[in-house]
XYZ file of C-alpha atoms in Angstrom:
349
model
C 0.052 0.146 0.082
C 1.148 3.616 -1.215
C 0.785 6.772 1.235
C 0.103 10.301 0.636
C 0.599 13.250 2.696
C -2.795 14.352 3.267
C -2.901 18.117 2.279
C -0.776 20.363 4.384
C -1.300 18.380 7.273
C 2.123 16.177 7.138
C -0.086 13.300 8.349
C 0.612 10.423 5.823
C -2.142 8.186 4.944
C -2.705 5.121 2.725
C -3.887 5.691 -0.899
C -6.537 3.345 -0.098
C -9.490 4.548 2.784
C -11.472 2.001 4.332
C -15.189 3.577 4.693
C -17.255 2.500 7.304
C -20.762 3.820 5.974
C -21.709 0.040 5.594
C -20.533 -0.881 8.917
C -23.986 -1.396 11.536
C -27.838 -1.622 10.336
C -28.067 -0.291 6.941
C -25.367 -2.446 5.992
C -23.665 -4.900 7.853
C -25.203 -5.671 11.249
C -22.912 -8.052 12.986
C -20.165 -5.912 14.847
C -17.671 -9.067 15.125
C -17.791 -9.055 11.132
C -17.255 -5.506 10.948
C -13.948 -5.771 12.919
C -12.858 -8.401 11.344
C -12.523 -6.494 8.114
C -11.221 -3.328 9.831
C -8.315 -5.396 11.055
C -8.196 -7.106 7.268
C -7.731 -3.772 6.282
C -4.973 -2.423 8.578
C -3.232 -6.068 8.414
C -2.985 -5.135 4.542
C -1.412 -1.533 4.846
C -4.519 0.454 4.959
C -4.163 3.151 8.084
C -7.517 5.923 7.094
C -10.749 4.661 8.225
C -13.355 7.237 7.770
C -17.070 7.496 9.383
C -19.465 9.848 10.376
C -21.875 10.375 13.155
C -24.818 9.610 11.486
C -23.992 5.846 9.942
C -26.701 3.710 11.076
C -27.120 6.347 13.927
C -23.819 6.427 15.546
C -23.463 2.598 15.657
C -20.768 2.798 12.769
C -18.681 5.137 15.023
C -19.152 2.465 17.665
C -18.147 -0.210 15.804
C -15.060 1.419 14.809
C -13.860 2.770 18.192
C -14.095 -1.170 19.066
C -12.272 -2.445 16.634
C -9.426 -0.104 17.079
C -8.579 -0.941 20.553
C -4.959 -1.521 20.788
C -4.376 -0.045 17.273
C -5.646 3.228 18.065
C -1.870 5.155 17.804
C -1.175 3.571 14.074
C -4.683 4.606 12.335
C -5.834 7.932 11.087
C -9.570 8.282 11.973
C -11.742 10.613 10.230
C -15.350 11.503 11.248
C -18.202 13.865 10.501
C -20.801 16.111 11.626
C -23.521 17.764 10.402
C -26.601 15.997 9.325
C -29.207 15.389 12.546
C -29.004 13.187 14.974
C -32.044 12.501 16.535
C -35.539 13.929 16.873
C -35.849 17.908 17.566
C -34.655 21.317 16.609
C -30.566 22.147 16.955
C -29.463 18.397 16.728
C -27.767 18.705 13.490
C -26.193 21.608 11.180
C -23.092 23.432 11.161
C -23.429 26.255 14.212
C -21.236 25.969 16.934
C -24.002 24.844 19.180
C -24.072 21.704 17.406
C -21.070 21.031 16.413
C -19.059 21.152 19.771
C -22.092 18.748 21.148
C -21.372 15.991 18.202
C -17.605 16.431 18.574
C -18.391 14.822 22.321
C -20.990 12.205 21.071
C -18.139 11.176 18.295
C -15.450 11.236 20.668
C -17.244 8.912 23.341
C -18.597 6.506 20.400
C -15.270 5.778 19.246
C -13.651 5.932 22.703
C -10.779 7.888 21.847
C -9.534 11.085 23.035
C -8.599 13.082 19.670
C -10.303 12.755 16.190
C -7.687 13.141 13.308
C -9.767 14.624 10.474
C -13.198 16.209 11.714
C -15.089 17.010 8.939
C -18.098 19.025 8.084
C -20.596 16.755 6.084
C -22.389 19.279 4.056
C -22.555 23.135 3.530
C -25.402 24.794 5.585
C -26.610 27.965 4.630
C -28.662 28.637 7.713
C -24.761 29.569 9.411
C -22.174 31.661 8.669
C -18.926 29.625 7.571
C -17.214 31.779 10.255
C -19.293 30.140 13.094
C -18.265 27.005 11.726
C -14.510 27.586 11.222
C -14.524 29.071 14.220
C -15.549 26.358 16.366
C -13.778 23.874 14.584
C -10.626 25.931 15.257
C -11.035 25.811 19.104
C -11.500 22.176 18.882
C -8.068 22.067 17.106
C -6.368 24.249 19.904
C -8.073 22.072 22.798
C -6.805 19.068 20.907
C -9.639 17.083 20.363
C -9.381 17.013 16.737
C -6.175 17.293 14.898
C -7.328 18.762 11.553
C -10.535 19.840 9.720
C -12.324 19.306 6.137
C -15.493 19.814 4.147
C -17.210 17.198 2.971
C -19.226 17.296 -0.939
C -18.563 21.286 -0.922
C -19.171 23.545 -4.416
C -16.281 25.185 -5.280
C -17.049 28.467 -4.896
C -18.115 27.426 -0.854
C -14.509 26.371 -0.524
C -13.168 29.286 -1.955
C -15.223 31.528 0.511
C -14.419 29.324 3.625
C -10.805 30.009 3.171
C -11.023 33.504 2.248
C -13.069 33.771 5.294
C -10.304 31.735 7.432
C -7.620 33.977 5.906
C -8.986 37.269 6.962
C -10.321 35.998 10.593
C -7.528 34.556 11.162
C -9.070 31.057 12.017
C -7.819 27.625 10.801
C -9.445 26.736 7.199
C -10.493 23.359 5.841
C -7.447 21.344 5.473
C -9.244 18.611 2.926
C -12.396 18.208 0.994
C -14.543 14.409 0.545
C -16.034 14.711 -3.152
C -18.271 11.921 -5.201
C -15.816 10.840 -7.652
C -15.862 8.187 -10.212
C -15.834 7.239 -13.821
C -19.451 8.026 -14.502
C -19.335 10.956 -11.994
C -16.452 13.226 -12.812
C -17.757 16.810 -12.811
C -15.616 17.423 -9.763
C -12.553 17.686 -12.437
C -14.067 21.027 -13.595
C -13.249 23.068 -10.196
C -13.543 21.260 -6.874
C -10.584 19.626 -7.615
C -8.690 22.164 -9.053
C -9.633 24.273 -6.288
C -8.266 21.604 -3.650
C -5.357 21.542 -5.585
C -5.245 25.741 -5.794
C -5.228 25.357 -1.864
C -2.971 22.508 -0.661
C -6.066 20.401 0.048
C -6.195 16.937 1.078
C -8.486 15.391 -1.130
C -10.706 12.222 0.073
C -13.086 10.672 -2.847
C -16.496 9.265 -2.197
C -18.439 6.393 -4.329
C -15.675 5.135 -6.726
C -18.386 2.417 -7.929
C -20.955 4.962 -8.683
C -23.548 3.542 -6.241
C -22.704 0.090 -7.621
C -22.929 1.045 -11.352
C -19.402 -0.136 -11.602
C -18.983 -3.378 -9.808
C -20.258 -4.980 -12.659
C -23.812 -6.448 -10.965
C -25.685 -3.918 -13.588
C -25.110 -4.889 -17.412
C -26.927 -4.136 -20.446
C -29.321 -7.007 -21.650
C -29.307 -8.905 -17.956
C -32.544 -8.440 -16.007
C -31.784 -5.841 -13.104
C -33.537 -6.248 -9.891
C -35.322 -3.428 -8.616
C -36.599 -4.818 -5.239
C -33.514 -5.286 -3.812
C -30.087 -3.563 -2.735
C -29.572 -0.234 -3.705
C -32.020 -0.118 -6.832
C -34.617 -0.806 -4.406
C -33.546 2.581 -2.397
C -33.384 4.487 -5.680
C -35.492 2.126 -8.818
C -35.110 5.563 -11.264
C -31.565 5.712 -10.915
C -31.273 1.377 -12.484
C -34.269 1.232 -14.411
C -32.989 -0.006 -17.626
C -36.256 1.405 -19.494
C -35.198 4.782 -18.735
C -33.258 6.364 -21.268
C -30.801 7.884 -19.160
C -29.940 4.256 -17.437
C -29.550 3.076 -21.139
C -26.689 5.476 -21.771
C -25.058 4.497 -18.232
C -25.043 0.604 -19.049
C -23.724 1.699 -22.606
C -20.512 3.277 -20.604
C -20.405 0.865 -18.143
C -19.915 -2.158 -21.133
C -17.161 0.249 -23.007
C -15.598 0.717 -19.650
C -15.827 -3.393 -18.922
C -13.846 -3.912 -22.079
C -11.260 -1.600 -21.268
C -10.654 -3.600 -17.455
C -10.843 -7.271 -19.892
C -7.971 -5.704 -21.869
C -5.936 -4.891 -18.769
C -6.705 -8.038 -17.194
C -8.480 -6.327 -14.268
C -12.075 -6.155 -13.121
C -14.698 -3.142 -12.947
C -14.192 -2.695 -9.806
C -10.339 -2.516 -9.643
C -10.463 0.257 -12.751
C -12.879 2.240 -10.866
C -10.670 3.012 -7.750
C -7.364 3.046 -9.835
C -8.859 5.626 -12.182
C -10.097 8.096 -8.829
C -6.503 7.432 -7.104
C -4.713 8.273 -10.612
C -6.166 11.904 -10.350
C -3.226 14.550 -9.019
C -5.444 16.223 -6.614
C -6.368 12.930 -5.079
C -4.772 12.106 -2.214
C -6.843 8.601 -0.753
C -9.877 6.871 -2.344
C -12.444 5.655 0.162
C -13.743 1.901 -0.382
C -16.860 0.722 1.478
C -17.169 -2.646 1.656
C -19.950 -4.835 3.391
C -17.958 -8.096 3.279
C -14.225 -9.200 3.817
C -14.736 -10.782 0.078
C -15.568 -7.212 -1.091
C -12.943 -5.815 0.933
C -10.266 -8.356 -0.736
C -11.538 -8.043 -3.814
C -10.733 -4.135 -3.869
C -7.597 -4.446 -2.280
C -6.632 -7.032 -5.053
C -6.286 -4.563 -7.601
C -4.327 -1.744 -5.594
C -1.082 -2.193 -7.401
C -3.011 -1.271 -10.717
C -1.266 1.171 -12.474
C -3.484 3.075 -15.520
C -1.148 4.753 -18.209
C -1.671 7.467 -20.632
C -3.157 5.469 -23.101
C -5.716 3.515 -20.654
C -6.906 7.432 -19.445
C -7.091 8.409 -23.058
C -9.534 5.609 -23.614
C -11.340 6.291 -20.676
C -11.468 9.977 -21.837
C -12.942 8.970 -25.343
C -15.581 6.828 -23.401
C -16.466 9.502 -21.117
C -15.211 13.106 -21.209
C -13.044 14.418 -18.477
C -15.743 17.169 -16.252
C -18.911 14.813 -17.165
C -21.622 13.875 -14.980
C -23.689 10.994 -16.162
C -25.546 10.574 -12.838
C -25.817 12.746 -9.725
C -24.239 10.250 -7.111
C -26.573 9.802 -4.106
C -26.518 11.868 -1.139
C -24.658 14.726 -3.500
C -25.262 17.855 -2.117
C -28.011 19.958 -4.174
C -27.714 24.043 -3.477
C -30.894 25.967 -2.561
C -30.586 28.101 -6.101
C -31.394 24.601 -7.573
C -33.866 22.841 -4.768
C -35.776 25.860 -4.081
C -37.968 27.226 -6.888
C -38.250 30.760 -5.513
C -34.686 31.431 -5.545
C -35.164 30.997 -9.509
C -38.409 33.029 -9.612
C -39.068 36.289 -9.465
C -42.672 37.267 -7.820
C -45.325 36.670 -10.433
C -45.768 40.348 -10.904
C -42.296 41.165 -11.798
C -41.543 38.715 -14.322
C -42.547 40.911 -17.389
C -40.244 42.880 -19.407
C -43.062 45.617 -19.817
């Protein structure tokens, strides 16, 4: 396993990062089996583990904390804050009030004295970014976290956060965690260049494109829309929809690339994300030990320029063939009132 420096933090992390989203009720509910997955990853050189408070409502953090007993000093541990935790007001978001409460809860569940990388899971337009950065800076100074970053932020908000940090004398986001895959290359346009400009570490999520790059969904084969991810978002997988026909056609061409290289489609997908110069680490989120071992098997796969040129011809740089599950969309797109003047004020005359 190779290692890269995480932005300007001086922390060295493995190019593969073990994602813990599938640990707990939403994925693998067997805590002992999840611990075996974590130990297998560590034994094969992975030293970077990423979780979040909202994964299985905190259960993932508890699993990770127990599995790291006796090995904590050798692991770079990352978690996140933002999504609501429980019912009631003020139990989510990026406010100082919530961050200071949430970090204590995460430290307790992880059973650790410090978090190496504490990430803001999504933007929060109800909270001034200065408020968020100020709270996170205080946590660094208190020793509860070593560094902090953001996740799935658009480029303009990353820039704004850096400007605010510089003007106010606050610590800045050291990392960004964007969705990035062969089918979702949109971040190549601005997010990844901005991260490179500011010397940020980048850990990417969903390299298998919500399952589309596992090899499970192929053109001409029946797709079960009642189980797995397809049951959660059937419109994303329904082969009767034109946009999915396009994805399946692209997958077939990518399978040909993988076969010519003598690797699997998932190995190709992870190696592709790791090949970008702005990417520090690629998060792989297995549910079983077998899935983990299959992905780690391709860790040494190197994609040469000819292969990357071939991929660019199949799906051009900066192109999104789909919106990744859970990707943040700004209010300017989700709230119609942000795009429409009052009815009486819409006409030109």
